[in-house]
PDB file of C-alpha atoms in Angstrom:
ATOM      1  CA  MET A   1     120.077 164.473 113.360  1.00 39.00           C
ATOM      2  CA  LYS A   2     123.423 164.259 111.610  1.00 64.00           C
ATOM      3  CA  ASN A   3     123.815 162.333 108.391  1.00 82.00           C
ATOM      4  CA  GLN A   4     125.851 159.160 108.573  1.00 91.00           C
ATOM      5  CA  ILE A   5     129.236 159.354 106.902  1.00 95.00           C
ATOM      6  CA  THR A   6     129.786 156.695 104.279  1.00 96.00           C
ATOM      7  CA  LEU A   7     131.965 156.279 101.226  1.00 94.00           C
ATOM      8  CA  LEU A   8     129.045 157.441  99.062  1.00 95.00           C
ATOM      9  CA  SER A   9     128.254 160.472 101.249  1.00 95.00           C
ATOM     10  CA  ILE A  10     131.898 161.585 101.082  1.00 96.00           C
ATOM     11  CA  LYS A  11     131.895 161.275  97.283  1.00 96.00           C
ATOM     12  CA  GLU A  12     128.690 163.321  97.136  1.00 95.00           C
ATOM     13  CA  PHE A  13     130.169 165.915  99.525  1.00 95.00           C
ATOM     14  CA  ILE A  14     133.271 166.283  97.351  1.00 96.00           C
ATOM     15  CA  ILE A  15     131.241 166.668  94.157  1.00 96.00           C
ATOM     16  CA  GLU A  16     128.591 168.999  95.623  1.00 95.00           C
ATOM     17  CA  ASN A  17     131.237 171.302  97.099  1.00 94.00           C
ATOM     18  CA  GLU A  18     133.474 171.111  94.006  1.00 95.00           C
ATOM     19  CA  LEU A  19     136.483 170.291  96.172  1.00 95.00           C
ATOM     20  CA  THR A  20     139.963 170.106  94.696  1.00 93.00           C
ATOM     21  CA  ASP A  21     143.248 168.741  95.966  1.00 90.00           C
ATOM     22  CA  SER A  22     143.797 172.063  97.736  1.00 92.00           C
ATOM     23  CA  VAL A  23     141.868 170.610 100.691  1.00 95.00           C
ATOM     24  CA  MET A  24     141.866 167.528 102.886  1.00 95.00           C
ATOM     25  CA  LEU A  25     138.880 166.039 104.663  1.00 96.00           C
ATOM     26  CA  VAL A  26     139.251 165.199 108.336  1.00 96.00           C
ATOM     27  CA  LEU A  27     137.032 162.565 109.920  1.00 96.00           C
ATOM     28  CA  ASN A  28     136.412 161.531 113.499  1.00 95.00           C
ATOM     29  CA  SER A  29     138.467 158.411 114.295  1.00 95.00           C
ATOM     30  CA  LYS A  30     135.408 156.156 114.328  1.00 96.00           C
ATOM     31  CA  ASN A  31     134.103 157.548 111.010  1.00 96.00           C
ATOM     32  CA  PHE A  32     137.582 157.239 109.495  1.00 95.00           C
ATOM     33  CA  ASP A  33     137.778 153.561 110.443  1.00 94.00           C
ATOM     34  CA  GLU A  34     134.252 152.875 109.155  1.00 95.00           C
ATOM     35  CA  VAL A  35     134.886 154.583 105.805  1.00 95.00           C
ATOM     36  CA  ALA A  36     138.297 152.926 105.469  1.00 93.00           C
ATOM     37  CA  MET A  37     136.732 149.492 106.020  1.00 93.00           C
ATOM     38  CA  GLU A  38     133.973 150.286 103.504  1.00 93.00           C
ATOM     39  CA  TYR A  39     136.623 151.416 101.001  1.00 90.00           C
ATOM     40  CA  ILE A  40     138.656 148.236 101.549  1.00 90.00           C
ATOM     41  CA  GLU A  41     135.593 146.001 101.162  1.00 90.00           C
ATOM     42  CA  SER A  42     134.229 147.770  98.079  1.00 88.00           C
ATOM     43  CA  ASN A  43     137.609 147.848  96.300  1.00 81.00           C
ATOM     44  CA  ASN A  44     138.850 144.497  97.595  1.00 81.00           C
ATOM     45  CA  MET A  45     142.226 146.008  98.398  1.00 79.00           C
ATOM     46  CA  GLN A  46     144.314 147.330 101.243  1.00 79.00           C
ATOM     47  CA  ILE A  47     144.768 151.051 101.783  1.00 79.00           C
ATOM     48  CA  GLU A  48     147.342 153.189 103.458  1.00 75.00           C
ATOM     49  CA  ARG A  49     146.628 155.979 105.891  1.00 75.00           C
ATOM     50  CA  PRO A  50     145.761 158.568 104.789  1.00 83.00           C
ATOM     51  CA  PHE A  51     143.847 157.514 101.692  1.00 90.00           C
ATOM     52  CA  GLU A  52     142.128 159.337  98.827  1.00 92.00           C
ATOM     53  CA  ILE A  53     138.578 159.483  97.569  1.00 93.00           C
ATOM     54  CA  LEU A  54     138.112 161.180  94.190  1.00 94.00           C
ATOM     55  CA  GLY A  55     141.586 162.673  94.529  1.00 92.00           C
ATOM     56  CA  ILE A  56     140.872 164.245  97.939  1.00 95.00           C
ATOM     57  CA  THR A  57     142.992 163.084 100.863  1.00 94.00           C
ATOM     58  CA  ILE A  58     141.024 161.732 103.828  1.00 95.00           C
ATOM     59  CA  ILE A  59     142.776 161.946 107.179  1.00 94.00           C
ATOM     60  CA  GLU A  60     141.912 160.849 110.692  1.00 94.00           C
ATOM     61  CA  ASP A  61     141.338 163.392 113.453  1.00 95.00           C
ATOM     62  CA  THR A  62     143.891 162.358 116.065  1.00 92.00           C
ATOM     63  CA  ASP A  63     143.184 165.396 118.267  1.00 93.00           C
ATOM     64  CA  ASP A  64     139.528 164.509 118.909  1.00 92.00           C
ATOM     65  CA  GLU A  65     138.306 167.839 117.500  1.00 94.00           C
ATOM     66  CA  VAL A  66     135.914 166.533 114.841  1.00 94.00           C
ATOM     67  CA  ALA A  67     132.567 165.239 116.097  1.00 94.00           C
ATOM     68  CA  TYR A  68     131.191 161.874 114.999  1.00 95.00           C
ATOM     69  CA  ASN A  69     129.411 162.143 111.618  1.00 94.00           C
ATOM     70  CA  GLU A  70     130.918 165.527 110.812  1.00 94.00           C
ATOM     71  CA  ILE A  71     133.464 166.391 108.152  1.00 94.00           C
ATOM     72  CA  ASP A  72     136.110 169.038 108.675  1.00 95.00           C
ATOM     73  CA  VAL A  73     137.675 170.606 105.600  1.00 95.00           C
ATOM     74  CA  LEU A  74     141.302 171.670 105.846  1.00 93.00           C
ATOM     75  CA  GLU A  75     142.818 173.904 103.229  1.00 91.00           C
ATOM     76  CA  VAL A  76     146.307 172.812 102.324  1.00 85.00           C
ATOM     77  CA  ASP A  77     148.830 175.614 102.068  1.00 72.00           C
ATOM     78  CA  TYR A  78     151.825 174.093 100.302  1.00 59.00           C
ATOM     79  CA  ASP A  79     155.272 175.482 100.977  1.00 54.00           C
ATOM     80  CA  HIS A  80     156.529 175.425  97.398  1.00 47.00           C
ATOM     81  CA  GLN A  81     160.147 175.786  98.518  1.00 46.00           C
ATOM     82  CA  HIS A  82     159.894 172.518 100.429  1.00 45.00           C
ATOM     83  CA  GLU A  83     157.662 170.217  98.435  1.00 45.00           C
ATOM     84  CA  ASN A  84     156.635 167.996 101.366  1.00 44.00           C
ATOM     85  CA  ASP A  85     155.899 170.779 103.882  1.00 45.00           C
ATOM     86  CA  TYR A  86     152.282 171.676 104.532  1.00 46.00           C
ATOM     87  CA  ASP A  87     150.407 174.150 106.672  1.00 47.00           C
ATOM     88  CA  TYR A  88     146.868 173.103 107.482  1.00 47.00           C
ATOM     89  CA  LEU A  89     144.269 175.826 107.677  1.00 46.00           C
ATOM     90  CA  ARG A  90     141.053 174.762 109.398  1.00 46.00           C
ATOM     91  CA  THR A  91     137.862 175.937 107.694  1.00 42.00           C
ATOM     92  CA  ALA A  92     134.251 175.547 108.647  1.00 38.00           C
ATOM     93  CA  VAL A  93     131.993 173.150 106.790  1.00 39.00           C
TER      94      VAL A  93
END
């Protein structure tokens, strides 16, 4: 059985795996919406998409590649010549 993805489980995942801002976490659309709502309710504020948890960007899987209750870690390869250009490198969790 897969563990349920919550705001707390994402924080624990980030800490346990010592993740830095060189990665992004990708969530299934349903998980993304659930965590976003939990974030909004716990912080009593609106968020923008994507949003951050402990400095790690959380994005929604719009290609339907990430299964429900799974987290995909994407390494971010910054193009330092063009500050806003990224290449996303999919890695296994």
